[in-house]
Coordinates of C-alpha atoms in Angstrom, one line a residue:
Chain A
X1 CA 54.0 -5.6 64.9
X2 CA 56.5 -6.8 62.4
X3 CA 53.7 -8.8 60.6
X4 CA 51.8 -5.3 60.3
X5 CA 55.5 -3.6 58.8
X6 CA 55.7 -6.2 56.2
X7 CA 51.9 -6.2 55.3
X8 CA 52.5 -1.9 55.5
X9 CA 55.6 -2.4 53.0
X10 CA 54.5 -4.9 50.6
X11 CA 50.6 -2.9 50.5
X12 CA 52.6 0.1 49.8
X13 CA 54.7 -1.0 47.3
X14 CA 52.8 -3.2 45.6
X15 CA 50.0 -0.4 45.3
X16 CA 52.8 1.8 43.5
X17 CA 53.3 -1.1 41.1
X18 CA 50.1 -2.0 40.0
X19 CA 49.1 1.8 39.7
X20 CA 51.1 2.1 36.5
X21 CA 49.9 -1.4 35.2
X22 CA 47.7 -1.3 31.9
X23 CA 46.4 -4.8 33.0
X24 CA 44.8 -3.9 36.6
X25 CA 43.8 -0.7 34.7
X26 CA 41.4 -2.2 32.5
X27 CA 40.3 -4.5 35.1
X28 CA 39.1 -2.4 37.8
X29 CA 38.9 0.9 35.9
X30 CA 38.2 1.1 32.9
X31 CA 36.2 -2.4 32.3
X32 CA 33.5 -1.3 34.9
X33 CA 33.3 1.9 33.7
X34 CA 32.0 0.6 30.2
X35 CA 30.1 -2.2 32.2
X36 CA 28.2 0.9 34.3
X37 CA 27.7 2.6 31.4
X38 CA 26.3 -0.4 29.6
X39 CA 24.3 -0.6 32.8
X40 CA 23.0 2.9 33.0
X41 CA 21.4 3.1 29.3
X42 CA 20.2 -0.5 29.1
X43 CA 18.4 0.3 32.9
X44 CA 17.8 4.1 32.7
X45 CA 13.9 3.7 31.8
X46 CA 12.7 0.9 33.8
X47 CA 10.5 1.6 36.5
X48 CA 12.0 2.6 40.4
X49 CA 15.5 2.8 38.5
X50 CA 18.6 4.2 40.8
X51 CA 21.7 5.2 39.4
X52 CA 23.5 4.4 42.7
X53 CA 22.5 0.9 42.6
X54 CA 24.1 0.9 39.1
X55 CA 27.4 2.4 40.5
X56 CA 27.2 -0.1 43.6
X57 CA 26.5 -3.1 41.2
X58 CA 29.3 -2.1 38.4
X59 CA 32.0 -1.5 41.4
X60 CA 31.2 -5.0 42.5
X61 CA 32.2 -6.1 38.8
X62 CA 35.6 -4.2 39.3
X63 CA 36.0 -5.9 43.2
X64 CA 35.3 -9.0 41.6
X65 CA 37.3 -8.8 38.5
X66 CA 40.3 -7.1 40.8
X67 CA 39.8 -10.1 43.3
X68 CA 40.2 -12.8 41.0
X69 CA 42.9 -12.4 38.3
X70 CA 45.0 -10.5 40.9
X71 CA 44.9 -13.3 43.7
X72 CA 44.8 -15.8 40.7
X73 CA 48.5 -14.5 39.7
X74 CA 49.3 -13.1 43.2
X75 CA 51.9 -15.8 43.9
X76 CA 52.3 -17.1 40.1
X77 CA 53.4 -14.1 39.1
X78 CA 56.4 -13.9 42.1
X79 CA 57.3 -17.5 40.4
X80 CA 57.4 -16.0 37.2
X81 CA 60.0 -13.1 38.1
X82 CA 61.9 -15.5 39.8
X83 CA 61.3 -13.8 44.1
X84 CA 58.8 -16.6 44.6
X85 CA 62.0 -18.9 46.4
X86 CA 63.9 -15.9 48.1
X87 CA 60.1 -15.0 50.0
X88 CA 59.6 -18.5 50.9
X89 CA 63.2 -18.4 52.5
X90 CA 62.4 -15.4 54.1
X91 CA 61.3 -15.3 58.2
X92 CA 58.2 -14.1 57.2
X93 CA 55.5 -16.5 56.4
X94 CA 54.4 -16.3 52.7
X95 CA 50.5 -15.3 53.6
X96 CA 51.3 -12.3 55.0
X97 CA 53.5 -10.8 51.9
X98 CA 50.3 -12.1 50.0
X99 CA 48.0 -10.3 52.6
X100 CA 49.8 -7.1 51.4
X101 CA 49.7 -7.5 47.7
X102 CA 45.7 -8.9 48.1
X103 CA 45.1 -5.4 50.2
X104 CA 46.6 -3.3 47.6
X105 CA 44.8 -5.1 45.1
X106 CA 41.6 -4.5 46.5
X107 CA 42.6 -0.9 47.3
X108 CA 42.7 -0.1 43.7
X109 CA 40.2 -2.0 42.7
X110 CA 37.7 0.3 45.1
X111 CA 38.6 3.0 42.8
X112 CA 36.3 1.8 40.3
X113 CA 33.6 2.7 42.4
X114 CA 34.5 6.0 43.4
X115 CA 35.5 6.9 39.2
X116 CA 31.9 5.1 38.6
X117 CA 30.6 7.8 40.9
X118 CA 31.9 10.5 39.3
X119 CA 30.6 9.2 35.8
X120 CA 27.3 8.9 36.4
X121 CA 26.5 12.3 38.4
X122 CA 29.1 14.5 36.0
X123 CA 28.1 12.7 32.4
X124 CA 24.8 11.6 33.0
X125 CA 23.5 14.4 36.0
X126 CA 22.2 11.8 38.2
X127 CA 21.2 12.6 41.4
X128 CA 23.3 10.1 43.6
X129 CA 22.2 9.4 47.1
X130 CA 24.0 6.9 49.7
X131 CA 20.7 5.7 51.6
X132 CA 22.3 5.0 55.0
X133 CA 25.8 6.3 54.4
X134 CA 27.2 4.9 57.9
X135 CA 25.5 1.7 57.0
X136 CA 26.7 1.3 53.8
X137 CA 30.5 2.3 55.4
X138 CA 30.4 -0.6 57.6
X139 CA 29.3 -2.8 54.7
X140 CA 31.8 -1.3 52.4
X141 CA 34.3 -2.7 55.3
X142 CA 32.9 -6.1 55.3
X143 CA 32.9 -6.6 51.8
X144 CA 36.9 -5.9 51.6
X145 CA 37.4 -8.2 54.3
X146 CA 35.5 -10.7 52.8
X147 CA 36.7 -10.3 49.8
X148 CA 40.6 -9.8 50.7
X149 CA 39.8 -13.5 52.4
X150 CA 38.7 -14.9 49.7
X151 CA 41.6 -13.6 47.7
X152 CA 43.4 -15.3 50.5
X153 CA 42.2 -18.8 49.1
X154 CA 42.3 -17.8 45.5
X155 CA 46.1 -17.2 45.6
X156 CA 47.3 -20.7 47.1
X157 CA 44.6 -22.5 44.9
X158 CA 45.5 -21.2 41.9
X159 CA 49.7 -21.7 42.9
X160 CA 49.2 -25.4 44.1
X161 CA 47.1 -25.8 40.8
X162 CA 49.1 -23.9 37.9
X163 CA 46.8 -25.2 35.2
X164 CA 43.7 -23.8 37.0
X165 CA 45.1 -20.0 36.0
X166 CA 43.2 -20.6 32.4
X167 CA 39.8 -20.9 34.6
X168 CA 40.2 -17.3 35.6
X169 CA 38.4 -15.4 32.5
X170 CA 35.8 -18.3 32.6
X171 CA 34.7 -17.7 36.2
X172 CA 34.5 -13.9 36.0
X173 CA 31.5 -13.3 34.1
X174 CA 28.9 -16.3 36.5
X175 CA 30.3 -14.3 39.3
X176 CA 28.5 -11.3 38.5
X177 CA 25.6 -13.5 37.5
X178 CA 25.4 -15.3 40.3
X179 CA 26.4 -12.6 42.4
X180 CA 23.2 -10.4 41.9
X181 CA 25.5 -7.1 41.2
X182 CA 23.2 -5.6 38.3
X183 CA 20.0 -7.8 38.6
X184 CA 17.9 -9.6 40.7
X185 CA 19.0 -13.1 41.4
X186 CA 15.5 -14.3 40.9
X187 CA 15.5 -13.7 37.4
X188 CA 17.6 -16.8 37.7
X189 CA 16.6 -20.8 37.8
X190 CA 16.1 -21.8 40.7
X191 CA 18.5 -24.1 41.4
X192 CA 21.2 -21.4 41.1
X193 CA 20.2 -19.7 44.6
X194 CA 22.4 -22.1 46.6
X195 CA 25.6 -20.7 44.4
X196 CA 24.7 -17.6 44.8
X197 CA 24.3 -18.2 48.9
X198 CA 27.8 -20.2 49.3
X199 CA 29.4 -17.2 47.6
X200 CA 30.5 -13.9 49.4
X201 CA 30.7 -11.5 46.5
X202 CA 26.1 -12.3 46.6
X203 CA 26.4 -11.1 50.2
X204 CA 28.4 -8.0 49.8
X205 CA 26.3 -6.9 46.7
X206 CA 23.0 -7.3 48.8
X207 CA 24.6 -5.5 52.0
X208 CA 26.0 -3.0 49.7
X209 CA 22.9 -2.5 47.6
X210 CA 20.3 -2.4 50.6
X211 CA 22.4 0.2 52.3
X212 CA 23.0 2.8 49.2
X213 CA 19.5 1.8 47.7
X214 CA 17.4 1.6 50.6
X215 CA 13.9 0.5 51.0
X216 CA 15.6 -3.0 52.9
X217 CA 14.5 -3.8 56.3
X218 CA 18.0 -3.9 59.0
X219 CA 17.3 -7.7 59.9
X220 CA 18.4 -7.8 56.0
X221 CA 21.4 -6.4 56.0
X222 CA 22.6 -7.4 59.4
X223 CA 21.8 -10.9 57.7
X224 CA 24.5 -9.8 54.7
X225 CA 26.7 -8.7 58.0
X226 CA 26.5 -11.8 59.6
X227 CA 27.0 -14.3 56.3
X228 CA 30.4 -11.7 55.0
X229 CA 32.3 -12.4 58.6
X230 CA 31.1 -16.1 58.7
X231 CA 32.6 -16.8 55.3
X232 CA 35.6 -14.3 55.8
X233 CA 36.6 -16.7 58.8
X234 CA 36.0 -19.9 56.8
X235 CA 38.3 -18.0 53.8
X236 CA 41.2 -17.6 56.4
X237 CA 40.9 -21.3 57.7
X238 CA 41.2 -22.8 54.1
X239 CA 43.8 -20.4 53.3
X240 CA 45.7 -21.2 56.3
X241 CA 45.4 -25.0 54.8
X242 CA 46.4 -24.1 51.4
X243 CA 49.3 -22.4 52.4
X244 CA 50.7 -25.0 54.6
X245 CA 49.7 -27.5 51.4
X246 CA 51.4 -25.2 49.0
X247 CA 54.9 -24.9 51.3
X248 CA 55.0 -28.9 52.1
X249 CA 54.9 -29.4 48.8
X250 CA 57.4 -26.9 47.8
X251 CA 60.0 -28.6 50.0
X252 CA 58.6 -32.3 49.2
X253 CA 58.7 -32.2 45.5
X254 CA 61.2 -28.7 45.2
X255 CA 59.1 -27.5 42.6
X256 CA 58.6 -23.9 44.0
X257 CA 60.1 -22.2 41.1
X258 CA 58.9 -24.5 38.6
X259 CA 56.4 -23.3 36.2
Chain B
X1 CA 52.4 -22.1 -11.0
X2 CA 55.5 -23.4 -8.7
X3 CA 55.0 -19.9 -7.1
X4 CA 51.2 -20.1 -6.3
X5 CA 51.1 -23.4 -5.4
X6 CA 54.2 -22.0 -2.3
X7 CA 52.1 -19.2 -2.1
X8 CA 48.7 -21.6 -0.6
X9 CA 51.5 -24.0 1.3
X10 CA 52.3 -20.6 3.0
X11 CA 49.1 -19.6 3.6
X12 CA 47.4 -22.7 4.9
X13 CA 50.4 -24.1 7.1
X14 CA 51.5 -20.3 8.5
X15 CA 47.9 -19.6 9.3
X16 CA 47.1 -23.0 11.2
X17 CA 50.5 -22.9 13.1
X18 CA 49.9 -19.3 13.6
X19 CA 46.5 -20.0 14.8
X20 CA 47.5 -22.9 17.0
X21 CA 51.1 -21.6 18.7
X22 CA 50.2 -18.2 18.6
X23 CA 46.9 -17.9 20.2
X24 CA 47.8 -20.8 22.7
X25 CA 45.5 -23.6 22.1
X26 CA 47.8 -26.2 23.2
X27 CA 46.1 -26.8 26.2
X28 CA 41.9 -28.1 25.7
X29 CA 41.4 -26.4 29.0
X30 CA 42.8 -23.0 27.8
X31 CA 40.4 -23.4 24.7
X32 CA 37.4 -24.7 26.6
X33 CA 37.8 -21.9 29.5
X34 CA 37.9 -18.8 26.9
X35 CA 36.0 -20.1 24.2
X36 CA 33.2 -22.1 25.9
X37 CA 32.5 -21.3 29.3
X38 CA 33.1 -17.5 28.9
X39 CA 31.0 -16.6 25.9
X40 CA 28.4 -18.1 27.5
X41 CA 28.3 -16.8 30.8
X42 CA 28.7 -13.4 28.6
X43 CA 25.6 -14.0 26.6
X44 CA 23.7 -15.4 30.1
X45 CA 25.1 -12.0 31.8
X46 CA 23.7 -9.5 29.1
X47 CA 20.7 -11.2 28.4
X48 CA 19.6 -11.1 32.0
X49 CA 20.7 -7.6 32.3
X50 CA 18.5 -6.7 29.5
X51 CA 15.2 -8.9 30.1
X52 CA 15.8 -7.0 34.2
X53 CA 15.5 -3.9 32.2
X54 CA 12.7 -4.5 29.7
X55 CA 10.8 -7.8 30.3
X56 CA 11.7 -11.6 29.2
X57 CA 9.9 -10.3 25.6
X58 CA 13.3 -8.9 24.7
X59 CA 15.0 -11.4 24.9
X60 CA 16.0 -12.4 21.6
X61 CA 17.1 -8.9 21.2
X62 CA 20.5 -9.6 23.7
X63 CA 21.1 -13.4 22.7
X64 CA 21.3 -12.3 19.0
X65 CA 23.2 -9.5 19.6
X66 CA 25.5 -11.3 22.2
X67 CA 26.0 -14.4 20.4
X68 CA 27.7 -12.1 16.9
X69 CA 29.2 -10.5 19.3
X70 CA 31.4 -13.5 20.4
X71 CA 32.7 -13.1 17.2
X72 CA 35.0 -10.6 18.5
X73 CA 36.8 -13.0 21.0
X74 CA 38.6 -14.6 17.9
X75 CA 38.6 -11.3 15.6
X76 CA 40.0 -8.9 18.0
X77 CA 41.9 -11.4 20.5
X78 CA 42.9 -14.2 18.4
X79 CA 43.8 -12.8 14.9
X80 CA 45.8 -9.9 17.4
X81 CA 47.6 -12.6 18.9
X82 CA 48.6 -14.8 15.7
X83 CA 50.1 -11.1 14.2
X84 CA 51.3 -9.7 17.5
X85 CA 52.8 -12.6 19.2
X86 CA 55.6 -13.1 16.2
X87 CA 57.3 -10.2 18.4
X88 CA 57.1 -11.3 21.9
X89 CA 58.0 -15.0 21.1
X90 CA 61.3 -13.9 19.0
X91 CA 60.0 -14.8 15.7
X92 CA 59.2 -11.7 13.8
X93 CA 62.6 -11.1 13.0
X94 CA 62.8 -14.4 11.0
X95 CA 59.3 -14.0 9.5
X96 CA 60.5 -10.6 8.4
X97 CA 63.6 -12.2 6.8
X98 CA 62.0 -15.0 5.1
X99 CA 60.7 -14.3 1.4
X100 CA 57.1 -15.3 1.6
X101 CA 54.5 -13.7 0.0
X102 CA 53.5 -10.8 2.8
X103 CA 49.9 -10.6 1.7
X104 CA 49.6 -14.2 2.2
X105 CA 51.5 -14.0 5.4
X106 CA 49.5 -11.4 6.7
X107 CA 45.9 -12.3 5.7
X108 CA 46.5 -16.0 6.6
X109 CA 46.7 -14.9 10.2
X110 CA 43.2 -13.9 10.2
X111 CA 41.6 -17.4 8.3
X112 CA 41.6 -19.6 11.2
X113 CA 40.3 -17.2 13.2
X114 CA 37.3 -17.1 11.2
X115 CA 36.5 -20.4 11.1
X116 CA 36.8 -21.1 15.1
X117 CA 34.6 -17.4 15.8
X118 CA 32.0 -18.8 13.1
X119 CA 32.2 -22.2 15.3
X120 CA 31.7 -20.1 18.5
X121 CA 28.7 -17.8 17.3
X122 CA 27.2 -20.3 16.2
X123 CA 27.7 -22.3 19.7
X124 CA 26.6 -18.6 21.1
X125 CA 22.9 -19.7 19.5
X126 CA 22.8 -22.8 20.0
X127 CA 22.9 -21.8 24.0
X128 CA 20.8 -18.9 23.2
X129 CA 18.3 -21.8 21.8
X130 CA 18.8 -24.5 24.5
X131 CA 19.0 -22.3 27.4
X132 CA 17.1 -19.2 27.1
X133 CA 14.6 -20.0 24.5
X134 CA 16.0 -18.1 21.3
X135 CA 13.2 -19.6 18.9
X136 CA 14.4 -20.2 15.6
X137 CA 11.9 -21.8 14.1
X138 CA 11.2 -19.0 11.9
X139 CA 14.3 -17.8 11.1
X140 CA 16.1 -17.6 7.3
X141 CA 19.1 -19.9 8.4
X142 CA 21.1 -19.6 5.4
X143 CA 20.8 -15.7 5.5
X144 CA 21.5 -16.1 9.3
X145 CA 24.5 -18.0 8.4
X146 CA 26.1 -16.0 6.1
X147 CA 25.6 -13.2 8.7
X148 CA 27.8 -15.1 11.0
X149 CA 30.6 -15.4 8.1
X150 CA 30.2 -12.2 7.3
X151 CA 30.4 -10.9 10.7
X152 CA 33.2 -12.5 11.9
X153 CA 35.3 -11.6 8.6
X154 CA 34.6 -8.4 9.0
X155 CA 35.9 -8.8 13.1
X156 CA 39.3 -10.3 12.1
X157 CA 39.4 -7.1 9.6
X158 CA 39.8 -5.2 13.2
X159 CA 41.5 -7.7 14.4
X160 CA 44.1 -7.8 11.7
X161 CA 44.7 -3.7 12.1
X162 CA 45.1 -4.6 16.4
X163 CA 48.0 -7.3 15.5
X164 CA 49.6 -4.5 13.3
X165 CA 49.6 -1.9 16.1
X166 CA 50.7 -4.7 18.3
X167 CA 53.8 -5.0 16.8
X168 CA 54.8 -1.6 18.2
X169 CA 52.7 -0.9 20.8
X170 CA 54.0 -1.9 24.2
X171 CA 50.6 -2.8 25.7
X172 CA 48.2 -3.9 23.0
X173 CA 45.9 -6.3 25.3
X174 CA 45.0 -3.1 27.3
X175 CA 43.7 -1.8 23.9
X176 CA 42.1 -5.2 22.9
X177 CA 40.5 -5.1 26.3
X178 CA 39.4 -2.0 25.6
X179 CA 38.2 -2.2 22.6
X180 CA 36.1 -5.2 22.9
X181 CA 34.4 -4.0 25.7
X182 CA 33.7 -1.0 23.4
X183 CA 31.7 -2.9 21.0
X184 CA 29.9 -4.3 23.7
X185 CA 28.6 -0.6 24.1
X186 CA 29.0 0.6 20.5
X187 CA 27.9 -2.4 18.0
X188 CA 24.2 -2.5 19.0
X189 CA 24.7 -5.7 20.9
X190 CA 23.2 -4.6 23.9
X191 CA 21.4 -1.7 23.6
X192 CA 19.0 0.3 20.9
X193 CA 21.0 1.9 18.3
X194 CA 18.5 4.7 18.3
X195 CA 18.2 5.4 21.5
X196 CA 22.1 6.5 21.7
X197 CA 23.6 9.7 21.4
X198 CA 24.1 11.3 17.8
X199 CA 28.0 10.7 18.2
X200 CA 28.0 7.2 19.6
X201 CA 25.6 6.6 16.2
X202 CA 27.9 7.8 14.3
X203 CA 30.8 6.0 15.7
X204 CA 28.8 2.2 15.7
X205 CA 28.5 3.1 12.1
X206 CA 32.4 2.8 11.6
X207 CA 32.3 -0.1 13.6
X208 CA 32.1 -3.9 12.6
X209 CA 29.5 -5.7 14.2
X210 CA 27.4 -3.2 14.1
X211 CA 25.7 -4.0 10.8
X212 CA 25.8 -7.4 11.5
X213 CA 23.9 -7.8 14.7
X214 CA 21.7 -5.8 12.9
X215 CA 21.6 -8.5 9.9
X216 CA 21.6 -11.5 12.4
X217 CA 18.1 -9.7 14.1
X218 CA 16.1 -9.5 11.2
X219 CA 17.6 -12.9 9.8
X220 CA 16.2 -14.4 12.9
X221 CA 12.7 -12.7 12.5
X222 CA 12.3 -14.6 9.1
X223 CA 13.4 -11.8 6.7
X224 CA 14.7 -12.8 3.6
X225 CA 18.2 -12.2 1.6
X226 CA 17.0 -9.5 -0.4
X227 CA 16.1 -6.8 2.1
X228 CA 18.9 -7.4 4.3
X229 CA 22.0 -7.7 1.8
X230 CA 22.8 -4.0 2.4
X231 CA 23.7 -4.3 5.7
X232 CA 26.1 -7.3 4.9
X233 CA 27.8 -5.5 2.3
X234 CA 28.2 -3.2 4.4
X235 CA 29.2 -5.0 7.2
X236 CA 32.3 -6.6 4.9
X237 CA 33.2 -3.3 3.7
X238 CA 34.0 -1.8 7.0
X239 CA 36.0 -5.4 7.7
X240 CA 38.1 -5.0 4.6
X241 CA 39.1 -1.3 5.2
X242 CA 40.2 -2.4 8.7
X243 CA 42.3 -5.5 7.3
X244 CA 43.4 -3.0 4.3
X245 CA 44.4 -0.4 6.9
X246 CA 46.1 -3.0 9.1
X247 CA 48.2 -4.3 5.8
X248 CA 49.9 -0.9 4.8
X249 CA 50.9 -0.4 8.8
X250 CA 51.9 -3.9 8.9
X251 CA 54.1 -3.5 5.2
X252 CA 55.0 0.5 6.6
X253 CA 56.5 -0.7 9.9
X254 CA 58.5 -3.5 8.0
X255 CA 59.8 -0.9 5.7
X256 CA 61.0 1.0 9.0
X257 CA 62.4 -1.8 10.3
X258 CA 64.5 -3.0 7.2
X259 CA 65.3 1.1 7.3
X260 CA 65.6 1.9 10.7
X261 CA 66.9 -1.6 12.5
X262 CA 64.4 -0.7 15.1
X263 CA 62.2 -4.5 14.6
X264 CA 62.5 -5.8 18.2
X265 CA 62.8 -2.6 19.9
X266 CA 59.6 -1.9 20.8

């Protein structure tokens, strides 16, 4: 219960911050706006095109964009202000304060799709259909989930590793290759499919896509289901190991507040 | 001659350290990450975005337009940073104070920047040619790289405007985010000119880039010098106003600041 009050806390406060930053602005509003537009007049004439799976695939941009520069500077950027040493010395474990900031971020980062919505029925008069609405719900879930896990990993990583941080704007861009969000993977070599499997982000796109788009048999998407929880466990596990890496070494090597 | 000779010393050594400190190159991972890895997956991105849309035929259409657009990664980003960082590192104050030439000072910022984007488009085709079959075999290289010179001058003339609203804007990445991501829409890089509204037309026309990309395609389909010169004097023209625009906000908020006191304010 006091776990839930500090996760409560920091996701509210944390939500209020980042609301009024220009950064996470761009990031999951304003870049996936342009990205759906972009989207919506390079796609508009092919044959069997739906706007929804546009707005699904440009959300998954935002997620994906939120996801890994927030979580990348989740805990770097409590080093930078100087809080990182006082949380640590707090009773409560380090993860869960990160569990709170990774929910807000993701939070705000769903806005995007809910903004990308509104774009494409008010400026461009789609007609915007949720296929299996109740489906798509439950994969909506899944994908935060997976998604807040994998944050979960990104954040300890990127802390133990302070030179990986520059890797951040390079890996955002393969993502939403490799994750299928506006095409077909199999546009792609084949040799890239076993990325695009070992990566979450693929799996929420193609539960989130069948279940707004339609026209995907259930086996499909409770396929999407299945792989989201499997590799939202595995997240937690690793980020329970990079945690416990990440605080051992803090008091090994008392470099905590180093930077 | 004492004068011009301080006058180039200026120029070349405040425009490499400028280049170097400013837009944080000390670290080869830094430079390989945003320069390398990241153009590239940007070209792979829009280029199978746009061959989903209308068939592998097209292709060359998104790698040209894709690869001149990288250009804007050092005009908008870099030249922004190697003005605008002056202010959040301390330094503007002594730059201000020191009696060098602000022409040279200024425009230096942006001459580094064009040789590493010139190094990067050009990197931009060479994956275009090794990984998605841009074929070049019939292309008017010389005109295609003058293009590239052209095109990223006329970038770092944007870019050079940016770094001057940098100095007193409070968040000028949001606007370099924003505006790069703009072209990306607007310049022709990824979609048909013609087939966008009348007003987004008439925007891209005020844009750098735009003529350009424009260049760069028919350049690459073999066309010669002579038909396409327009659009590259064109194409420089809009890059100079920018960088001419940028220099009288750049000398007017220097003139408020000596006035006004107000140079680290902001």
């Amino acid at each position: 219960m006091r776990r839930l009050r500090v996760v409560w806390t920091v996701f509210y406060l944390y939500l209020k911050q980042i609301s009024v930053d220009w950064f996470v602005i761009f990031t999951v509003i304003v870049q996936p706006l342009i990205v759906a537009l972009l989207a919506l007049y390079m796609l508009r004439d092919t044959e069997g095109f739906q706007a929804i799976f546009v707005i699904v695939g440009s959300a998954m941009t935002g997620l994906w964009s939120g996801t890994l520069f927030f979580s990348s500077f989740n805990i770097e950027f409590e080093r930078w202000t100087g809080n990182l040493e006082n949380i640590v010395g707090s009773p409560t474990h380090l993860a869960t304060v990160i569990v709170g900031k990774t929910l807000a971020n993701t939070t705000m980062s769903l806005s995007s799709m809910v903004l990308g919505y509104s774009l494409a029925a008010l400026l461009f008069n789609f007609q915007l259909t949720i296929a299996y609405p109740f489906l798509f719900f439950i994969s909506l879930l899944l994908t935060v989930l997976a998604l807040i896990s994998l944050g979960l990993v990104i954040a300890p990583l990127m802390a133990t590793n302070p030179g990986a941080t520059v890797w951040a704007n390079a890996l955002e861009f393969p993502v939403y290759i490799v994750g299928g969000f506006l095409f077909p993977v199999l546009l792609l070599p084949i040799w890239t499919t076993p990325i695009s499997y070992a990566l979450s982000p693929y799996w929420a796109a193609r539960a989130l896509h069948a279940t707004s788009s339609g026209g995907v048999p259930l086996s499909d998407v409770l396929l999407s289901w299945v792989m989201l929880i499997v590799f939202s466990v595995a997240y937690w596990f690793i980020s329970a190991w990079l945690f416990s890496v990440l605080l051992r070494r803090a008091r090994e090597e008392a470099t905590l507040g180093m930077q | 001659m004492n004068k011009l000779i301080a006058s180039l010393r200026i120029f070349v050594s405040g425009a490499w350290l400028a280049y170097i400190g400013l837009f944080r190159w000390t670290e080869p991972a830094s430079y390989v990450a945003s320069k390398v890895v990241m153009p590239l997956s940007q070209i792979l991105f829009f280029t199978f975005l746009g061959v989903s849309a209308t068939g592998r035929q097209t292709a060359e259409f998104y790698i040209v337009g894709n690869a001149l657009q990288v250009a804007a990664i050092n005009g908008i980003y870099g030249v922004t940073m190697t003005v605008g960082r002056e202010r959040n590192e301390g330094t503007l104050i002594y730059l201000i104070g020191s009696p060098a030439n602000r022409l040279v000072v200024f425009m230096g910022r942006a001459t580094f920047n064009i040789l590493d984007g010139m190094l990067a488009v050009v990197l931009g085709f060479m994956w275009g040619v090794l990984l998605l079959g841009l074929d070049l075999s019939t292309a008017n290289l010389a005109g295609l790289s003058l293009t590239i010179l052209v095109t990223t001058a006329s970038t770092c003339g944007l870019g050079l405007l940016m770094g001057s609203v940098s100095l007193v804007a409070l968040n000028v990445m949001f606007i370099n985010n924003t505006v790069y991501f703009l072209l990306l829409l607007f310049s022709g890089a990824n979609i048909p000119l013609a087939t966008l509204p009348a007003w987004m037309q008439t925007v891209s026309a005020a844009l750098p880039l735009t003529r350009g990309i424009r260049a760069g395609r028919l350049f690459v389909r073999g066309a010669s010098l002579a038909d396409v010169w327009p659009l590259l004097v064109g194409e420089l023209a809009v890059g100079l106003a920018y960088a001419l625009v940028g220099f009288v906000l750049f000398s007017w908020f220097e003139t408020q600041a000596r006035r006004r006191g107000p140079l680290e304010a902001f």
